[in-house]
mmCIF file of C-alpha atoms in Angstrom:
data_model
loop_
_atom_site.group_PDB
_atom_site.id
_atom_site.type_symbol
_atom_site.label_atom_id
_atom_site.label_comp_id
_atom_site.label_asym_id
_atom_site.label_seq_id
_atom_site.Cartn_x
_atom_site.Cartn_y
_atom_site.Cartn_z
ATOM 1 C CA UNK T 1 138.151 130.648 82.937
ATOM 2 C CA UNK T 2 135.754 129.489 79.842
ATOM 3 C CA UNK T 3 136.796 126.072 78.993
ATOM 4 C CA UNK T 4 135.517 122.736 77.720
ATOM 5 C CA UNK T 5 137.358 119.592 78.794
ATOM 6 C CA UNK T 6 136.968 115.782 76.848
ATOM 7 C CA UNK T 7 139.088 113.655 79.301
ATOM 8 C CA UNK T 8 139.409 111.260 76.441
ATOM 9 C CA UNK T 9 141.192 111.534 73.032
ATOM 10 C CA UNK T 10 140.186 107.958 71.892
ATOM 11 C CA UNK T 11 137.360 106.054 72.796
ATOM 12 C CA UNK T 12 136.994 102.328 71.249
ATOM 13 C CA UNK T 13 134.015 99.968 71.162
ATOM 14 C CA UNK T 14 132.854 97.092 69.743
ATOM 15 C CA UNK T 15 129.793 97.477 68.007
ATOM 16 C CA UNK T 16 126.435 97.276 69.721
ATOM 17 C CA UNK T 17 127.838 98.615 72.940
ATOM 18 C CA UNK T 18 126.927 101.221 74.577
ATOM 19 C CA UNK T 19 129.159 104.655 74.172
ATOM 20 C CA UNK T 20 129.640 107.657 76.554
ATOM 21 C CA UNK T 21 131.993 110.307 75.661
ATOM 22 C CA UNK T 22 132.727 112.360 78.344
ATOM 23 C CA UNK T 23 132.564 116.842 78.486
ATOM 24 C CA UNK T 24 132.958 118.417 81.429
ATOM 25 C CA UNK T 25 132.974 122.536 81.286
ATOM 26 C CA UNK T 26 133.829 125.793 83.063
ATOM 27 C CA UNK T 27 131.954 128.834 82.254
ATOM 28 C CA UNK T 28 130.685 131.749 84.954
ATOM 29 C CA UNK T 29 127.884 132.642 82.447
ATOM 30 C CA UNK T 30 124.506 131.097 81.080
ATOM 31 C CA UNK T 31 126.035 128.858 78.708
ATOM 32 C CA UNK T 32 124.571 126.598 75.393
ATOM 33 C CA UNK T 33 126.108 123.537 75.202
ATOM 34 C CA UNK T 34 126.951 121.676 71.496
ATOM 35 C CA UNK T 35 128.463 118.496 70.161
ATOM 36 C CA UNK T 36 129.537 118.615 66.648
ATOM 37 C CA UNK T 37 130.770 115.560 64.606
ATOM 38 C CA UNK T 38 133.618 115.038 61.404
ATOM 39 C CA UNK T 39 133.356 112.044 59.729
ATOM 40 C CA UNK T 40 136.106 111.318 57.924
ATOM 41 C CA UNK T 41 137.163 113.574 55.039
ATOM 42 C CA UNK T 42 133.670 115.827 55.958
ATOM 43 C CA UNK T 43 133.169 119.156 57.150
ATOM 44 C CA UNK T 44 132.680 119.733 60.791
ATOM 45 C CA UNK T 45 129.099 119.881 61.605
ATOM 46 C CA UNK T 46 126.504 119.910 64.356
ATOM 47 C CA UNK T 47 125.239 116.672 65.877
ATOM 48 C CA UNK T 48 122.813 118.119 68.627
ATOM 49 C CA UNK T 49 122.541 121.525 70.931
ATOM 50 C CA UNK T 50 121.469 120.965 74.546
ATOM 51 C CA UNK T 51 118.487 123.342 74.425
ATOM 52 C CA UNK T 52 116.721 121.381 71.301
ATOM 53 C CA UNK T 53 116.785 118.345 73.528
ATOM 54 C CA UNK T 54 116.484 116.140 70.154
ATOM 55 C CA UNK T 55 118.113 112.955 69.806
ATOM 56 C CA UNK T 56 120.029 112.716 66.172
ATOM 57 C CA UNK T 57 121.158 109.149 64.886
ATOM 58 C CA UNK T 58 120.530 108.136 68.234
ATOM 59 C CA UNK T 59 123.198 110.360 70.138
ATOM 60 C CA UNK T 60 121.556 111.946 72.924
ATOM 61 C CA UNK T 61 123.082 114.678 75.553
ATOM 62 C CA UNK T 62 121.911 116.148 78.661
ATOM 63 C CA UNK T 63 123.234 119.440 80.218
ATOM 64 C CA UNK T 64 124.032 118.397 83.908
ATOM 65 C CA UNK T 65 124.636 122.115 85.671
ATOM 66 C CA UNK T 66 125.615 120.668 89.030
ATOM 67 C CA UNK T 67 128.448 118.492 87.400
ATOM 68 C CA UNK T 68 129.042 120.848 84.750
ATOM 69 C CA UNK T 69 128.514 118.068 82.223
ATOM 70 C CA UNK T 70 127.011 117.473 78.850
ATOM 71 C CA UNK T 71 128.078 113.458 78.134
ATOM 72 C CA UNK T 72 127.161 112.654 74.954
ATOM 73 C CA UNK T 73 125.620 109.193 74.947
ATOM 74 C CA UNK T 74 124.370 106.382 72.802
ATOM 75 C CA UNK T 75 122.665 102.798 74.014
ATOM 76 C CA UNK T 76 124.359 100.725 70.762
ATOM 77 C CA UNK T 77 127.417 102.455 68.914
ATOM 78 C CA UNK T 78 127.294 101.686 65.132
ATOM 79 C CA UNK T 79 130.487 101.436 63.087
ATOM 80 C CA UNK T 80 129.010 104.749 60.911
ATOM 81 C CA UNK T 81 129.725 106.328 64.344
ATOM 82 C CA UNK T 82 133.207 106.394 64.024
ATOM 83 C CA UNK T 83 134.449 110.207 63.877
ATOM 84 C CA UNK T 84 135.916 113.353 65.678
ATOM 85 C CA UNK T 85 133.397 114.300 68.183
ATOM 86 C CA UNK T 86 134.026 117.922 70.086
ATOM 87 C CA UNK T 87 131.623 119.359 72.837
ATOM 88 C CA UNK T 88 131.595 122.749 72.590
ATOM 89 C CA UNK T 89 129.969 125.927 74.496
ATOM 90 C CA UNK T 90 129.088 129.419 73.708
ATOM 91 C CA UNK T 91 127.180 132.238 75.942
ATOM 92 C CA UNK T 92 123.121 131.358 75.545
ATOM 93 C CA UNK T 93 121.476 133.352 72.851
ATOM 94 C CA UNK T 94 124.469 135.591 72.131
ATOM 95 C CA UNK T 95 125.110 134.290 68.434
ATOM 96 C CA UNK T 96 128.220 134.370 69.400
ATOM 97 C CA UNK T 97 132.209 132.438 69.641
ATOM 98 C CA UNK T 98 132.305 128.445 70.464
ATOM 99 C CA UNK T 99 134.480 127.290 72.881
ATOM 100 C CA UNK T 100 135.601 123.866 71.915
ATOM 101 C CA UNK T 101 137.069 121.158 73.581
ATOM 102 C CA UNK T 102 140.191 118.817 72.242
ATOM 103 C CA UNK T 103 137.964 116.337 70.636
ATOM 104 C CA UNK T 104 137.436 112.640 71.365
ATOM 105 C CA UNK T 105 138.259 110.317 68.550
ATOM 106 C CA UNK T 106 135.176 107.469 68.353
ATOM 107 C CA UNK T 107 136.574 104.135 66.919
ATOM 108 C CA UNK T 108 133.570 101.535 66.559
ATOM 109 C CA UNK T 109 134.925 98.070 65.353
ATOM 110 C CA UNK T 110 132.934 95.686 63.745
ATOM 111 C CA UNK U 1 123.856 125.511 47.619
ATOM 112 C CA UNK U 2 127.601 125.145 48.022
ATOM 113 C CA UNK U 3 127.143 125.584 51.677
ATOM 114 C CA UNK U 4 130.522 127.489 53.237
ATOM 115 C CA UNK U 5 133.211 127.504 50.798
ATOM 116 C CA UNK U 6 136.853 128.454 51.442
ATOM 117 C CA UNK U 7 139.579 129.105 49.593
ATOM 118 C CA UNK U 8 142.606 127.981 48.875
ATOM 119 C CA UNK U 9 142.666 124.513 50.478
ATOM 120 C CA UNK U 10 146.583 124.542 50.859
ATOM 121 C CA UNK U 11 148.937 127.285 51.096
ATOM 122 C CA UNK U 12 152.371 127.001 51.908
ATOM 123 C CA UNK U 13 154.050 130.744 53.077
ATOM 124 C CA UNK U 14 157.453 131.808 55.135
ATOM 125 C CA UNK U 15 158.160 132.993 58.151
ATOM 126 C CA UNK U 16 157.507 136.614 57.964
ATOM 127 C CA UNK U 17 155.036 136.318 55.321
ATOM 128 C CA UNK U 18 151.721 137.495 54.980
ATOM 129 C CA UNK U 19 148.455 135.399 54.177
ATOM 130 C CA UNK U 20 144.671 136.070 52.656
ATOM 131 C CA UNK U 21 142.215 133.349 53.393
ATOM 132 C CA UNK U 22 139.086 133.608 51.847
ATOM 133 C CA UNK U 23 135.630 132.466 53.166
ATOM 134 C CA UNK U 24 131.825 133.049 51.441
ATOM 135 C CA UNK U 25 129.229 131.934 53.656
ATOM 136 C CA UNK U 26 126.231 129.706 53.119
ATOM 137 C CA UNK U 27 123.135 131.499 51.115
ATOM 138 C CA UNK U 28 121.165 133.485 53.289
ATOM 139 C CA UNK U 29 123.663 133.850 56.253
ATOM 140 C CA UNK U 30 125.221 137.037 57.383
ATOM 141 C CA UNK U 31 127.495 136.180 60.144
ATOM 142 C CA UNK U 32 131.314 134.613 59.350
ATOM 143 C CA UNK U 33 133.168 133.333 62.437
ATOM 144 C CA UNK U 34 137.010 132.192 61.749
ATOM 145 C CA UNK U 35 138.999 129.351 63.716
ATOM 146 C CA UNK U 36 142.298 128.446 63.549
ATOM 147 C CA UNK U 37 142.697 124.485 64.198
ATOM 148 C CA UNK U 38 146.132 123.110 65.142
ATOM 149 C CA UNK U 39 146.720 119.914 65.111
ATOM 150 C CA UNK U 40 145.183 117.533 67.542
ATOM 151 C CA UNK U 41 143.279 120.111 68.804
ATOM 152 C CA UNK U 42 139.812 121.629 68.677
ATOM 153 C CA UNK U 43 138.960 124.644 67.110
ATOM 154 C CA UNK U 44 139.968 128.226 68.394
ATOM 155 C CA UNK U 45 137.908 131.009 68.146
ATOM 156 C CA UNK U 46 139.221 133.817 66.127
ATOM 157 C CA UNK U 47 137.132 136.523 65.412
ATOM 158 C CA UNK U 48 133.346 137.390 64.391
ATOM 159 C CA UNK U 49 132.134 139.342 61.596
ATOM 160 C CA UNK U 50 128.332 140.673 61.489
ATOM 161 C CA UNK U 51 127.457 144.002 59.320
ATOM 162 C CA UNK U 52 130.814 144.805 58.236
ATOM 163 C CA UNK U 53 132.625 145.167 61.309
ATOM 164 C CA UNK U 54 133.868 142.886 64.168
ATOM 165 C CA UNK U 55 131.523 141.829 66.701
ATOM 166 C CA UNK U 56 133.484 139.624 69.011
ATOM 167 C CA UNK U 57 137.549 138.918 69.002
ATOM 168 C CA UNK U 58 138.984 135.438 70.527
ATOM 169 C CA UNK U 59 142.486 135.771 72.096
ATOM 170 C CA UNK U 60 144.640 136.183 69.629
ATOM 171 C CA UNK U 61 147.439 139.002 68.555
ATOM 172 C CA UNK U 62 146.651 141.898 66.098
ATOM 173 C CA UNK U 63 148.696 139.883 63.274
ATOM 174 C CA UNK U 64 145.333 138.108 62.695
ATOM 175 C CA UNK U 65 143.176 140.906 61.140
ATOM 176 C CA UNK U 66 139.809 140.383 58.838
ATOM 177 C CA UNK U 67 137.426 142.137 56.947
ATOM 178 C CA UNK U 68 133.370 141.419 55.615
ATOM 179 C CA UNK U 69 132.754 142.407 52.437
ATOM 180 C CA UNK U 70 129.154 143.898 51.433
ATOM 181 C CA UNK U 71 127.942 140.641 49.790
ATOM 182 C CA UNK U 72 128.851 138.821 53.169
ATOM 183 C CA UNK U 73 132.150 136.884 52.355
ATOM 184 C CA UNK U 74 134.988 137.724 54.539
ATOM 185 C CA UNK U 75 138.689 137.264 54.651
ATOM 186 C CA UNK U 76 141.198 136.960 57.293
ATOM 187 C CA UNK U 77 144.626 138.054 57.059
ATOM 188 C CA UNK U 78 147.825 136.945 59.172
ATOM 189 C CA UNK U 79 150.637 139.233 58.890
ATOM 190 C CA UNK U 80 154.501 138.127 60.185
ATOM 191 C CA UNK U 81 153.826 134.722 60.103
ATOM 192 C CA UNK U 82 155.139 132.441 62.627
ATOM 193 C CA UNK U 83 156.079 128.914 62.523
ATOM 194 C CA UNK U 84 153.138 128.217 64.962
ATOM 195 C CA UNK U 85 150.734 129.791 62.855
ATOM 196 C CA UNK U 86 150.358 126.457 60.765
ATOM 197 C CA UNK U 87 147.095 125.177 61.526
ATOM 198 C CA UNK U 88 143.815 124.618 59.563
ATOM 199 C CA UNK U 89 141.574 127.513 59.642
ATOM 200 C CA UNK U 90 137.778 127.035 59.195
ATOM 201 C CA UNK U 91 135.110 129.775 58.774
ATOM 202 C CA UNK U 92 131.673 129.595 60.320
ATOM 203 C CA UNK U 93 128.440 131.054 59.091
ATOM 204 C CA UNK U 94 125.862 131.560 60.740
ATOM 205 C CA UNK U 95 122.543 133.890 60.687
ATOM 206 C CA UNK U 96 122.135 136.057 63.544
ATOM 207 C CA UNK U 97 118.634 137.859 64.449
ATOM 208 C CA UNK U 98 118.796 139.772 67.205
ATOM 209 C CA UNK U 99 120.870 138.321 69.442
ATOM 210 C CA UNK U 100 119.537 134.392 68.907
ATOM 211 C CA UNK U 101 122.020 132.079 67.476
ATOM 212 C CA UNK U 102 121.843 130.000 64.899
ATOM 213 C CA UNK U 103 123.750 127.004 63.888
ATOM 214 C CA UNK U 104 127.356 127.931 62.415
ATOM 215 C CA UNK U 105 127.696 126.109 59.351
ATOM 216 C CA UNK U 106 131.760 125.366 58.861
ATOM 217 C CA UNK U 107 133.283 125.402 55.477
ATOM 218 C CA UNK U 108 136.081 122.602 55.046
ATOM 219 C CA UNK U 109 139.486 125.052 55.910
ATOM 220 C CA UNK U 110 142.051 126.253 54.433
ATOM 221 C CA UNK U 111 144.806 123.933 55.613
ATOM 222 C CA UNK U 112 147.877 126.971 55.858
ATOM 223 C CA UNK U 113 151.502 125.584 56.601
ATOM 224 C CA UNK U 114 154.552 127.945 57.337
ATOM 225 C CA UNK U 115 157.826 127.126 56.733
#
């Protein structure tokens, strides 16, 4: 079954630490792997895609295919940070559906 | 550019009813995906529209139909409407070229409550 699992529906740290947030999936195809962000009363939006490899305000995320991971990760969380963050997945290069996960709520406190 | 706009914001229908949710997509895009968002919950994959017609279908029942219009906007309708049909729906664009995807842009939903 296609699915996209974040273990955690709250994360919360101080600022200046470092911040995992954890996606684990299951797919039997070639997948692309996403994280998109929502900031508070904003639009859903990408952060980064796995195959760009870029890192965007900071965030960085690499596609683990043993593990089936994609942990999105950041060396010192910044209170701007705080948001929705969902890991998502869709077949590679088929412009096609996402597959998201629950979403992990990032609280960074000052 | 507006980016993806939606409309309405709210809507508040009956059991039984029938709803129209309207989505045009970002300038220059010519794919429209729809998600239904309940609460506490990611988004679930609906349905795709690309040239007029539906190109890929999510699991969910015939109630949820759509349509593309020429000029790219789309609309997706929800006939007999269920309690659990109250969710926040967001549309997608996205431009597709070939078969390479490009990054859905998501409009802010339509935030649909039944009653």
């Amino acid at each position: 079954a296609q699915r996209v699992t974040q273990p955690e529906k709250l994360l919360s740290v101080f600022k200046g630490a470092p911040v995992e947030l954890k996606c684990n999936y299951s797919y039997s195809g070639s997948p692309e792997l996403f994280w998109y962000v929502q900031y508070s009363r904003q639009r859903l939006q990408l952060l980064l895609r796995h195959i760009s490899r870029e890192s965007i305000k900071g965030f960085t995320a690499d596609l683990n295919k043993g593990e089936t991971s994609f942990h999105l990760k950041k060396p010192f969380a910044q209170e701007e940070d705080s948001a929705m963050y969902y890991c998502a997945l869709s077949e590679y290069n088929q412009g096609g559906k996402l597959i998201f996960g629950q979403g992990t709520e990032l609280s960074v406190k000052p | 550019d507006a980016g993806v706009t939606q409309s309405p914001t709210h809507l508040i229908k009956t059991r039984g009813q029938q709803v129209t949710l309207r989505c045009s997509p970002k300038s220059g895009h010519d794919t429209v995906s729809w998600y239904q968002q309940a609460l506490g919950q990611g988004p679930q994959f609906i349905f795709q529209y690309y040239e007029e017609e539906e190109r890929q279908r999510g699991n969910f029942p015939d109630r949820f139909s759509g349509h593309q219009f020429p000029n790219y906007s789309s609309e997706l309708n929800v006939n007999a409407l269920l309690l659990g049909d109250s969710a926040l729906y967001l549309c997608a664009s996205s431009l597709l070229v070939g078969t390479e995807a490009y990054e859905q842009y998501f409009g802010p939903g339509t935030r649909l409550t039944v009653t």
